[in-house]
Coordinates of C-alpha atoms in Angstrom, one line a residue:
Chain A
X1 CA -14.7 4.1 11.6
X2 CA -17.2 6.8 12.6
X3 CA -14.5 9.3 13.4
X4 CA -11.8 7.9 11.2
X5 CA -10.5 11.2 10.0
X6 CA -11.0 13.3 13.1
X7 CA -8.4 16.0 13.8
X8 CA -6.5 15.8 17.0
X9 CA -7.5 18.0 19.9
X10 CA -3.8 18.4 21.0
X11 CA -2.7 22.0 20.9
X12 CA 0.8 23.2 20.0
X13 CA 2.5 26.6 20.2
X14 CA 4.6 28.4 17.6
X15 CA 8.0 27.2 18.6
X16 CA 6.8 23.6 18.8
X17 CA 5.1 23.9 15.4
X18 CA 8.3 25.2 13.8
X19 CA 10.2 22.2 15.2
X20 CA 7.5 19.9 13.9
X21 CA 7.7 21.3 10.4
X22 CA 11.5 21.0 10.5
X23 CA 11.2 17.4 11.5
X24 CA 8.6 16.6 8.9
X25 CA 10.6 18.3 6.1
X26 CA 13.8 16.5 7.1
X27 CA 12.1 13.2 6.8
X28 CA 10.6 14.2 3.4
X29 CA 14.1 14.8 2.3
X30 CA 15.2 11.4 3.6
X31 CA 12.6 9.6 1.6
X32 CA 13.1 11.7 -1.5
X33 CA 16.9 11.9 -1.8
X34 CA 17.3 8.3 -3.1
X35 CA 14.8 8.9 -5.9
X36 CA 16.4 12.2 -6.7
X37 CA 19.9 10.6 -6.8
X38 CA 18.6 7.8 -9.1
X39 CA 17.0 10.2 -11.5
X40 CA 19.8 12.7 -11.6
X41 CA 22.5 10.1 -12.1
X42 CA 20.6 8.3 -14.8
X43 CA 21.0 11.2 -17.1
X44 CA 24.8 11.7 -16.5
X45 CA 27.6 10.2 -18.5
X46 CA 29.6 7.6 -16.6
X47 CA 32.7 9.8 -16.2
X48 CA 30.7 12.4 -14.5
X49 CA 29.3 9.9 -12.0
X50 CA 32.8 8.6 -11.2
X51 CA 34.3 12.1 -10.5
X52 CA 31.4 14.2 -9.4
X53 CA 29.2 14.0 -6.4
X54 CA 25.9 12.2 -6.5
X55 CA 23.8 15.2 -5.6
X56 CA 24.9 17.5 -8.4
X57 CA 22.8 18.1 -11.4
X58 CA 24.2 16.7 -14.7
X59 CA 26.8 19.0 -16.4
X60 CA 26.2 17.1 -19.6
X61 CA 22.7 15.9 -19.9
X62 CA 22.3 12.6 -21.8
X63 CA 19.5 10.1 -22.4
X64 CA 21.8 7.4 -23.6
X65 CA 21.7 5.4 -20.3
X66 CA 17.9 5.2 -20.6
X67 CA 18.1 4.1 -24.2
X68 CA 20.7 1.5 -23.2
X69 CA 18.8 0.2 -20.2
X70 CA 15.6 -0.1 -22.4
X71 CA 17.0 -1.7 -25.5
X72 CA 20.7 -2.5 -25.7
X73 CA 22.1 -3.3 -22.2
X74 CA 23.6 -6.7 -21.7
X75 CA 21.3 -8.9 -19.6
X76 CA 22.5 -12.4 -19.0
X77 CA 24.1 -13.2 -22.4
X78 CA 21.8 -11.2 -24.6
X79 CA 22.2 -7.4 -25.3
X80 CA 18.5 -6.9 -25.3
X81 CA 18.0 -4.3 -22.6
X82 CA 15.0 -4.5 -20.2
X83 CA 12.4 -4.2 -22.9
X84 CA 11.5 -7.9 -23.5
X85 CA 11.4 -8.5 -19.7
X86 CA 9.2 -5.5 -19.2
X87 CA 6.8 -7.0 -21.7
X88 CA 7.0 -10.3 -19.9
X89 CA 6.0 -8.5 -16.7
X90 CA 3.0 -6.9 -18.4
X91 CA 1.9 -10.2 -20.0
X92 CA 2.2 -11.8 -16.6
X93 CA 0.6 -9.1 -14.4
X94 CA -2.6 -8.3 -16.4
X95 CA -4.2 -11.8 -16.4
X96 CA -2.9 -12.6 -12.9
X97 CA -4.5 -9.5 -11.5
X98 CA -7.8 -9.9 -13.4
X99 CA -8.3 -13.5 -12.5
X100 CA -7.3 -13.3 -8.9
X101 CA -9.5 -10.2 -8.4
X102 CA -12.6 -11.8 -10.0
X103 CA -12.2 -15.0 -7.9
X104 CA -11.6 -12.9 -4.8
X105 CA -14.8 -11.0 -5.4
X106 CA -16.8 -14.2 -5.9
X107 CA -15.2 -15.8 -2.8
X108 CA -15.9 -12.7 -0.7
X109 CA -19.5 -12.7 -1.9
X110 CA -20.1 -16.3 -0.9
X111 CA -18.3 -16.0 2.4
X112 CA -20.5 -13.0 3.5
X113 CA -23.8 -13.4 1.8
X114 CA -24.2 -17.1 1.4
X115 CA -22.9 -18.3 4.7
X116 CA -22.7 -22.0 5.5
X117 CA -21.6 -24.2 8.3
X118 CA -17.8 -24.1 8.5
X119 CA -17.3 -20.9 6.5
X120 CA -15.2 -19.4 9.3
X121 CA -12.8 -22.3 9.0
X122 CA -12.6 -21.9 5.2
X123 CA -11.9 -18.2 5.6
X124 CA -9.3 -18.8 8.3
X125 CA -7.5 -21.3 6.0
X126 CA -7.5 -18.7 3.2
X127 CA -6.3 -16.0 5.5
X128 CA -3.4 -17.9 6.8
X129 CA -2.4 -18.7 3.2
X130 CA -1.7 -14.9 2.8
X131 CA 1.2 -15.1 5.3
X132 CA 3.1 -18.3 4.6
X133 CA 6.7 -17.8 3.7
X134 CA 6.8 -18.8 0.0
X135 CA 10.0 -20.8 0.6
X136 CA 7.7 -23.6 2.0
X137 CA 6.0 -24.0 -1.4
X138 CA 8.9 -23.5 -3.8
X139 CA 9.9 -27.1 -4.2
X140 CA 6.5 -28.7 -4.8
X141 CA 5.4 -25.8 -7.0
X142 CA 8.5 -26.3 -9.2
X143 CA 7.5 -30.0 -9.5
X144 CA 3.9 -29.1 -10.3
X145 CA 4.7 -26.6 -12.9
X146 CA 7.0 -29.2 -14.5
X147 CA 4.3 -31.8 -14.4
X148 CA 1.7 -29.6 -16.1
X149 CA 4.2 -28.3 -18.7
X150 CA 4.3 -24.7 -17.4
X151 CA 7.8 -24.7 -16.1
X152 CA 9.8 -21.6 -17.2
X153 CA 6.8 -20.0 -18.9
X154 CA 4.9 -16.8 -18.3
X155 CA 1.7 -18.8 -18.0
X156 CA 3.2 -20.7 -15.1
X157 CA 4.0 -17.4 -13.3
X158 CA 0.4 -16.2 -13.9
X159 CA -0.9 -19.4 -12.3
X160 CA 1.4 -19.0 -9.3
X161 CA 0.5 -15.4 -8.8
X162 CA -3.2 -16.2 -9.1
X163 CA -3.2 -19.0 -6.5
X164 CA -1.1 -17.2 -4.0
X165 CA -3.0 -13.9 -4.5
X166 CA -6.4 -15.6 -3.7
X167 CA -6.0 -15.2 0.0
X168 CA -5.6 -11.4 -0.1
X169 CA -8.2 -10.8 -2.7
X170 CA -10.7 -12.8 -0.9
X171 CA -9.9 -11.0 2.4
X172 CA -10.4 -7.6 0.8
X173 CA -13.7 -8.4 -0.7
X174 CA -14.9 -10.3 2.3
X175 CA -14.3 -7.3 4.6
X176 CA -15.9 -5.0 2.1
X177 CA -19.0 -7.1 1.5
X178 CA -19.4 -7.8 5.2
X179 CA -20.6 -4.2 5.6
X180 CA -23.0 -4.4 2.6
X181 CA -26.6 -4.6 3.9
X182 CA -27.8 -8.2 3.7
X183 CA -31.4 -7.1 3.6
X184 CA -30.9 -5.9 0.0
X185 CA -29.7 -9.4 -0.9
X186 CA -32.7 -11.0 0.8
X187 CA -35.1 -8.6 -0.9
X188 CA -33.6 -9.5 -4.3
X189 CA -33.9 -13.2 -3.5
X190 CA -37.6 -12.8 -2.7
X191 CA -38.0 -11.1 -6.1
X192 CA -36.6 -14.2 -7.6
X193 CA -33.0 -13.1 -8.4
X194 CA -30.5 -15.9 -8.3
X195 CA -26.9 -16.1 -7.1
X196 CA -25.1 -14.6 -10.1
X197 CA -27.9 -12.1 -10.9
X198 CA -27.5 -10.6 -7.4
X199 CA -23.7 -10.5 -7.7
X200 CA -23.8 -8.8 -11.2
X201 CA -26.7 -6.4 -10.5
X202 CA -26.4 -5.5 -6.9
X203 CA -22.9 -6.2 -5.4
X204 CA -20.6 -5.6 -8.3
X205 CA -22.0 -2.1 -9.3
X206 CA -21.2 -0.9 -5.7
X207 CA -17.8 -2.6 -5.5
X208 CA -15.8 0.2 -7.3
X209 CA -13.6 1.2 -4.5
X210 CA -12.7 -2.3 -3.3
X211 CA -11.9 -3.4 -6.9
X212 CA -9.5 -0.5 -7.2
X213 CA -7.9 -1.3 -3.9
X214 CA -7.5 -5.0 -4.8
X215 CA -6.2 -4.3 -8.3
X216 CA -3.6 -1.9 -7.1
X217 CA -2.5 -4.2 -4.3
X218 CA -2.2 -7.2 -6.6
X219 CA -0.6 -5.2 -9.4
X220 CA 2.1 -3.8 -7.0
X221 CA 2.8 -7.2 -5.4
X222 CA 3.0 -9.1 -8.6
X223 CA 4.9 -6.5 -10.5
X224 CA 7.4 -6.3 -7.7
X225 CA 7.7 -10.0 -7.1
X226 CA 11.2 -11.4 -7.3
X227 CA 11.2 -14.8 -5.6
X228 CA 8.7 -16.6 -7.9
X229 CA 10.2 -14.9 -10.9
X230 CA 13.7 -16.1 -10.1
X231 CA 12.5 -19.6 -9.2
X232 CA 10.0 -20.4 -11.9
X233 CA 11.1 -18.5 -15.1
X234 CA 13.7 -19.1 -17.6
X235 CA 15.6 -16.6 -19.9
X236 CA 12.6 -16.1 -22.1
X237 CA 10.0 -15.6 -19.4
X238 CA 11.8 -13.6 -16.8
X239 CA 9.9 -10.7 -15.3
X240 CA 11.6 -7.3 -15.2
X241 CA 12.7 -7.5 -11.5
X242 CA 14.8 -10.5 -12.2
X243 CA 16.2 -8.9 -15.3
X244 CA 17.0 -5.8 -13.4
X245 CA 18.9 -7.8 -10.8
X246 CA 20.8 -9.6 -13.5
X247 CA 21.7 -6.2 -15.1
X248 CA 22.9 -4.7 -11.9
X249 CA 24.8 -7.7 -10.5
X250 CA 26.4 -8.9 -13.7
X251 CA 30.1 -9.0 -12.9
X252 CA 31.4 -8.7 -16.5
X253 CA 32.7 -5.4 -17.9
X254 CA 32.5 -1.9 -16.6
X255 CA 29.7 -1.2 -14.1
X256 CA 27.5 1.3 -15.8
X257 CA 25.9 3.0 -12.9
X258 CA 23.9 5.4 -15.0
X259 CA 22.4 2.5 -16.9
X260 CA 21.6 0.7 -13.7
X261 CA 19.7 3.7 -12.4
X262 CA 17.8 4.2 -15.6
X263 CA 16.9 0.5 -15.4
X264 CA 15.8 0.7 -11.8
X265 CA 13.6 3.7 -12.5
X266 CA 12.1 1.9 -15.6
X267 CA 11.3 -1.2 -13.5
X268 CA 9.8 1.0 -10.8
X269 CA 7.8 3.2 -13.2
X270 CA 4.6 1.3 -13.5
X271 CA 4.0 0.9 -9.8
X272 CA 5.1 4.5 -9.2
X273 CA 2.6 5.8 -11.7
X274 CA -0.2 3.7 -10.3
X275 CA 0.8 5.0 -6.9
X276 CA 0.9 8.7 -8.0
X277 CA -2.4 8.4 -9.9
X278 CA -4.3 6.5 -7.1
X279 CA -2.2 6.8 -4.0
X280 CA -5.2 7.2 -1.7
X281 CA -6.4 3.7 -2.7
X282 CA -2.9 2.3 -2.5
X283 CA -2.8 3.4 1.2
X284 CA -6.2 1.9 1.8
X285 CA -5.1 -1.4 0.3
X286 CA -2.0 -1.5 2.5
X287 CA -4.1 -0.8 5.5
X288 CA -6.6 -3.4 4.6
X289 CA -3.8 -5.8 4.1
X290 CA -2.3 -4.9 7.5
X291 CA -5.3 -4.7 9.7
X292 CA -7.1 -8.0 9.3
X293 CA -10.3 -9.5 10.5
Chain B
X1 CA -37.3 -45.8 -14.9
X2 CA -39.5 -48.8 -15.9
X3 CA -42.1 -47.4 -13.5
X4 CA -42.4 -44.2 -15.4
X5 CA -43.3 -46.1 -18.6
X6 CA -46.2 -47.7 -16.9
X7 CA -47.7 -44.7 -15.2
X8 CA -46.8 -41.7 -17.4
X9 CA -48.7 -39.1 -15.6
X10 CA -47.4 -39.9 -12.2
X11 CA -43.9 -40.2 -13.7
X12 CA -44.2 -36.8 -15.3
X13 CA -45.2 -35.3 -12.0
X14 CA -42.4 -37.1 -10.2
X15 CA -39.9 -35.9 -12.9
X16 CA -41.1 -32.3 -12.5
X17 CA -40.8 -32.6 -8.8
X18 CA -37.3 -34.0 -9.1
X19 CA -36.1 -31.4 -11.6
X20 CA -37.6 -28.6 -9.4
X21 CA -35.8 -30.3 -6.5
X22 CA -32.6 -30.4 -8.6
X23 CA -32.9 -26.7 -9.5
X24 CA -33.5 -25.8 -5.9
X25 CA -30.6 -28.0 -4.8
X26 CA -28.4 -26.4 -7.4
X27 CA -29.4 -23.0 -6.3
X28 CA -28.5 -23.9 -2.7
X29 CA -25.3 -25.6 -3.7
X30 CA -24.2 -22.9 -6.2
X31 CA -22.4 -20.7 -3.6
X32 CA -20.4 -23.6 -2.5
X33 CA -19.7 -24.7 -6.1
X34 CA -18.3 -21.2 -6.8
X35 CA -16.1 -21.2 -3.7
X36 CA -15.0 -24.8 -4.0
X37 CA -12.3 -24.3 -6.8
X38 CA -10.5 -21.6 -4.8
X39 CA -10.7 -23.6 -1.6
X40 CA -9.5 -26.8 -3.2
X41 CA -6.7 -24.9 -4.9
X42 CA -5.6 -23.4 -1.7
X43 CA -5.8 -26.7 0.1
X44 CA -3.5 -28.2 -2.5
X45 CA -1.0 -25.4 -3.2
X46 CA -0.7 -24.1 0.4
X47 CA -1.5 -26.9 2.8
X48 CA -0.7 -29.9 0.5
X49 CA 2.5 -28.2 -0.4
X50 CA 3.4 -27.5 3.2
X51 CA 2.9 -31.2 3.9
X52 CA 5.0 -32.1 0.8
X53 CA 7.9 -29.9 1.9
X54 CA 7.5 -31.2 5.5
X55 CA 7.8 -34.8 4.2
X56 CA 10.8 -33.9 2.1
X57 CA 12.5 -32.4 5.2
X58 CA 12.7 -36.0 6.6
X59 CA 14.2 -37.5 3.4
X60 CA 17.6 -37.6 1.8
X61 CA 16.4 -35.5 -1.2
X62 CA 19.3 -33.9 -3.1
X63 CA 18.8 -32.4 -6.5
X64 CA 15.5 -34.2 -6.9
X65 CA 12.9 -35.1 -4.4
X66 CA 13.4 -38.6 -2.9
X67 CA 11.3 -40.5 -0.4
X68 CA 14.1 -42.2 1.5
X69 CA 13.1 -41.6 5.1
X70 CA 16.1 -40.4 7.2
X71 CA 14.3 -39.2 10.3
X72 CA 15.5 -36.0 11.9
X73 CA 18.9 -36.1 10.2
X74 CA 18.4 -32.9 8.1
X75 CA 17.3 -31.0 11.1
X76 CA 20.3 -32.2 13.1
X77 CA 22.6 -31.2 10.2
X78 CA 20.8 -27.9 9.8
X79 CA 21.5 -26.8 13.4
X80 CA 25.1 -27.8 13.0
X81 CA 25.7 -25.5 10.0
X82 CA 27.5 -22.3 10.8
X83 CA 25.7 -20.7 7.8
X84 CA 22.3 -21.4 9.3
X85 CA 23.3 -20.1 12.7
X86 CA 24.6 -17.0 11.0
X87 CA 21.4 -16.6 9.1
X88 CA 19.4 -16.9 12.4
X89 CA 21.6 -14.4 14.2
X90 CA 21.3 -12.0 11.2
X91 CA 17.6 -12.4 11.3
X92 CA 17.6 -11.6 15.0
X93 CA 19.7 -8.5 14.5
X94 CA 17.8 -7.4 11.4
X95 CA 14.4 -8.3 12.7
X96 CA 14.7 -6.5 16.0
X97 CA 16.3 -3.3 14.7
X98 CA 13.9 -3.2 11.7
X99 CA 10.8 -3.6 13.9
X100 CA 12.1 -1.2 16.6
X101 CA 13.3 1.6 14.4
X102 CA 10.5 1.4 11.9
X103 CA 8.0 1.6 14.8
X104 CA 9.9 4.5 16.4
X105 CA 10.2 6.5 13.2
X106 CA 6.6 5.6 12.1
X107 CA 5.1 6.6 15.4
X108 CA 7.2 9.8 15.6
X109 CA 6.1 10.9 12.1
X110 CA 2.5 9.9 12.7
X111 CA 2.4 12.1 15.8
X112 CA 4.0 15.0 14.0
X113 CA 1.8 14.8 11.0
X114 CA -1.3 14.6 13.2
X115 CA -0.7 18.1 14.5
X116 CA -3.0 19.7 11.9
X117 CA -0.2 20.1 9.4
X118 CA -1.3 22.1 6.4
X119 CA 0.9 20.2 3.9
X120 CA -0.2 16.8 5.1
X121 CA -1.6 15.9 1.7
X122 CA 1.8 16.6 0.2
X123 CA 3.9 14.8 2.8
X124 CA 2.0 11.6 3.2
X125 CA 2.6 10.3 -0.4
X126 CA 6.3 11.3 -0.1
X127 CA 6.6 9.2 3.1
X128 CA 4.8 6.3 1.5
X129 CA 6.1 6.0 -2.0
X130 CA 9.0 3.7 -1.2
X131 CA 6.5 1.0 -0.3
X132 CA 5.4 1.0 -3.9
X133 CA 8.9 0.1 -5.1
X134 CA 10.3 -3.4 -5.6
X135 CA 13.0 -4.4 -3.1
X136 CA 15.2 -5.0 -6.1
X137 CA 14.9 -1.3 -7.0
X138 CA 15.5 -0.2 -3.4
X139 CA 18.5 -2.6 -3.2
X140 CA 20.0 -1.2 -6.5
X141 CA 19.8 2.4 -5.2
X142 CA 21.1 1.7 -1.7
X143 CA 23.9 -0.6 -2.9
X144 CA 25.3 2.4 -4.7
X145 CA 24.8 5.0 -1.9
X146 CA 26.5 2.7 0.6
X147 CA 29.4 1.9 -1.8
X148 CA 32.5 3.4 -0.2
X149 CA 34.1 4.0 -3.6
X150 CA 31.4 5.9 -5.3
X151 CA 28.3 6.7 -3.3
X152 CA 27.8 8.8 -0.2
X153 CA 31.4 8.5 0.9
X154 CA 32.7 9.8 -2.4
X155 CA 30.2 12.7 -2.3
X156 CA 31.3 13.7 1.2
X157 CA 35.0 13.7 0.0
X158 CA 33.9 15.9 -3.0
X159 CA 32.2 18.2 -0.6
X160 CA 35.5 18.6 1.4
X161 CA 34.9 16.1 4.3
X162 CA 38.1 14.1 3.5
X163 CA 38.1 11.9 6.5
X164 CA 34.5 10.7 6.0
X165 CA 34.5 6.9 5.8
X166 CA 31.6 4.5 5.6
X167 CA 32.4 1.0 4.4
X168 CA 29.8 -1.0 6.3
X169 CA 28.6 -2.8 3.1
X170 CA 32.1 -4.2 2.6
X171 CA 32.6 -5.2 6.3
X172 CA 31.3 -8.6 7.2
X173 CA 30.4 -7.5 10.7
X174 CA 28.5 -4.3 9.7
X175 CA 26.9 -5.3 6.4
X176 CA 23.7 -6.6 8.0
X177 CA 23.1 -3.0 9.3
X178 CA 23.1 -1.8 5.7
X179 CA 20.2 -4.1 5.1
X180 CA 18.5 -2.6 8.1
X181 CA 19.0 1.0 6.8
X182 CA 17.6 0.2 3.4
X183 CA 14.6 -1.8 4.8
X184 CA 13.7 1.1 7.2
X185 CA 13.8 3.5 4.3
X186 CA 11.3 1.4 2.5
X187 CA 8.9 0.5 5.3
X188 CA 8.8 3.3 7.9
X189 CA 6.4 5.5 5.9
X190 CA 4.0 2.6 5.8
X191 CA 4.2 2.2 9.6
X192 CA 3.5 5.9 9.9
X193 CA 0.3 5.4 7.9
X194 CA -0.8 2.6 10.3
X195 CA -0.1 4.7 13.4
X196 CA -1.8 7.7 11.8
X197 CA -4.9 5.7 11.2
X198 CA -4.8 4.7 14.9
X199 CA -4.3 8.3 16.0
X200 CA -7.2 9.5 13.9
X201 CA -9.5 7.0 15.6
X202 CA -8.9 8.3 19.1
X203 CA -11.9 10.0 20.7
X204 CA -11.0 13.6 21.3
X205 CA -13.1 13.7 24.5
X206 CA -10.4 11.7 26.2
X207 CA -7.8 14.2 25.1
X208 CA -9.8 17.2 26.2
X209 CA -10.5 15.7 29.6
X210 CA -6.8 15.2 30.1
X211 CA -6.1 18.8 29.0
X212 CA -8.6 20.1 31.5
X213 CA -6.8 18.1 34.2
X214 CA -3.7 20.1 33.1
X215 CA -1.7 17.3 31.4
X216 CA 1.3 18.5 29.3
X217 CA 1.5 17.4 25.7
X218 CA 4.3 15.1 26.5
X219 CA 2.4 13.4 29.3
X220 CA -0.7 13.4 27.2
X221 CA 1.1 11.3 24.6
X222 CA 3.0 9.2 27.1
X223 CA 0.2 8.4 29.5
X224 CA -2.9 8.5 27.4
X225 CA -2.5 8.5 23.6
X226 CA 0.3 6.0 23.1
X227 CA -1.3 3.4 25.5
X228 CA -4.6 3.7 23.5
X229 CA -2.6 2.8 20.3
X230 CA -1.9 -0.7 21.6
X231 CA -3.8 -2.5 18.8
X232 CA -1.9 -0.4 16.2
X233 CA 1.4 -1.5 17.8
X234 CA 0.3 -5.1 17.6
X235 CA -0.6 -4.8 13.9
X236 CA 2.6 -3.0 13.2
X237 CA 4.6 -5.7 15.0
X238 CA 2.9 -8.6 13.2
X239 CA 3.3 -7.0 9.8
X240 CA 6.9 -6.1 10.3
X241 CA 7.9 -9.4 11.9
X242 CA 6.4 -11.3 9.0
X243 CA 8.1 -9.1 6.5
X244 CA 11.4 -9.5 8.3
X245 CA 11.2 -13.3 8.3
X246 CA 10.3 -13.4 4.6
X247 CA 13.0 -10.9 3.6
X248 CA 14.8 -12.2 0.5
X249 CA 14.8 -9.8 -2.4
X250 CA 16.4 -6.9 -0.6
X251 CA 19.4 -9.0 0.6
X252 CA 19.9 -10.4 -2.9
X253 CA 19.8 -7.0 -4.5
X254 CA 21.9 -5.2 -1.8
X255 CA 24.6 -7.6 -0.8
X256 CA 23.8 -10.9 -2.5
X257 CA 24.2 -12.4 1.0
X258 CA 27.8 -11.2 1.2
X259 CA 30.5 -10.2 1.8
X260 CA 31.2 -13.9 2.2
X261 CA 28.0 -15.1 3.8
X262 CA 27.8 -12.3 6.3
X263 CA 24.3 -11.1 5.4
X264 CA 22.7 -14.5 4.9
X265 CA 19.1 -14.7 6.1
X266 CA 17.0 -17.9 6.5
X267 CA 15.2 -17.1 3.2
X268 CA 18.5 -16.8 1.2
X269 CA 19.9 -19.9 3.0
X270 CA 16.8 -21.9 2.0
X271 CA 17.1 -20.8 -1.6
X272 CA 20.8 -21.5 -2.0
X273 CA 20.7 -24.9 -0.3
X274 CA 17.7 -26.1 -2.3
X275 CA 18.5 -24.7 -5.8
X276 CA 22.2 -24.0 -5.9
X277 CA 23.8 -26.6 -3.6
X278 CA 21.2 -29.3 -4.4
X279 CA 20.6 -30.2 -0.8
X280 CA 16.8 -30.2 -1.1
X281 CA 16.3 -32.1 2.2
X282 CA 18.2 -29.4 4.1
X283 CA 16.5 -26.6 2.2
X284 CA 13.1 -28.1 3.0
X285 CA 13.9 -28.4 6.7
X286 CA 15.0 -24.7 6.8
X287 CA 11.7 -23.8 5.1
X288 CA 9.8 -25.7 7.7
X289 CA 11.6 -23.7 10.4
X290 CA 10.7 -20.4 8.6
X291 CA 7.1 -21.4 8.5
X292 CA 7.0 -22.2 12.2
X293 CA 8.6 -18.8 13.0
X294 CA 5.9 -17.0 11.0
X295 CA 3.1 -19.2 12.3
X296 CA 4.1 -18.4 15.9
X297 CA 3.6 -14.7 15.1
X298 CA 0.6 -14.9 12.8
X299 CA -1.6 -17.7 14.2
X300 CA -2.3 -16.1 17.6
X301 CA -2.9 -12.7 15.9
X302 CA -5.3 -14.1 13.4
X303 CA -7.1 -16.1 16.0
X304 CA -7.6 -13.1 18.3
X305 CA -8.6 -10.9 15.3
X306 CA -11.2 -13.4 14.0
X307 CA -12.6 -13.9 17.5
X308 CA -12.9 -10.2 18.0
X309 CA -14.6 -9.9 14.6
X310 CA -17.3 -12.4 15.7
X311 CA -18.2 -10.6 18.8

């Protein structure tokens, strides 16, 4: 990591540079056009969408689709809009992120600074848990949630997201604390500081960046989750992704594309905002999730 | 305890020693006590549940789990289903194109953006933001663009290209490629970031030495830089392969597995057999196959990474 942000020594001439810029801008367009189309068409009346082309700016600007997507659109059998489901997602995501991050920090601390025989195996088992296809746990998890009375509840979803997020949160903190000087811990121990004191006073104050990375990672994953939401929630506890899918794929009545787009942008807004505000950390989280060990 | 009543002083000493011992023992055990709940939970909800699903795959479970052992019957049935074979073929098409094209676009963009581009800080977030979106949002957007009646095709007609036709999403043979298109849009920027990190880690001395030897830029990349990126290629492959095998949300949002069952993937197959068709035994056996596919990619990778970490 010593020269992680080093600039390349490759040299290019003017013509090549012009081509490079053209290519880069072309791809910027490719990634941006879908977002542009969603935004532009979410503020058009339905007639205009049907006749006009999808790239044109609205001739008649309206916020009705946004209002409808938020509070009146038919989702399932209820004309509630996405609002209650959006609230479900918030109620689900906040405790799930907080608990899994805290546990991950403690686990990472133990696995790096209080090593014991067999800690490598423990870490390996936690690590593999990050990658399992969740289909393999759907059936028993549905049974378990039923047994403990959490089936179809937001609390059940919190539990599921905490336990299946533990692998990644532990991984992030383990890799971060691994680079933390162990001499400082030993010195504090000699001064008589115990396990938790060292954690609160020494490790946690310097864990800012990794906490941000972990929180963003967990927030994006849990907010965007669909599989657990659709498997373990009922009408009252559905997260917003499931509600959005119901809104878009409901086969009754006229397809209100403008409302669908407004709904899609609404459901994407929290993660987009997080990403815009702290994109640098988001990238770092993705990289830490991708490059293991 | 009766001893302590007879010889109070010795007992007090012994008790003090014992409690000091207990405290010390607690201090030493504390880290393990803190780690234990997470570890036990993972053992149960990951490994115990894998075992549970594995057992169910050998039973005649229908709508509810049953423990009537039927041997390999579910697996034999599974491989006889046309839907399952379709799901595997789709995964092969989707997975290989997704990995190949994402890697190609990602590497191409990473090399371009590595040429001391002034607007890099602007471009990188634009390339990456799709990764922050839910697949349901991506699916909603692309379902509409690819709709022959109203999306891209309609726009082209409006713009005067009357003969433009693009109806892949309605065509059973081509619909799987629509999933590929949307998935590439979502993930290729992320692959770019992974390759870029690899490029930024290359020692410039190697590049300069090759330049002195008169290597052209093309040869420099082909012969020297891209071969150095081997570890990045491996990471990219593992991440994309595991995402491809798990793909579920995007298919549900984009095509719902249709038209017909043309875009069924193992993940959608497992879900519909388990929860809609109430064939839990079959669903469990398909989940076991999915786990084995992922394990065959992930386990060797994790093993080599962990070993490298130790050295």
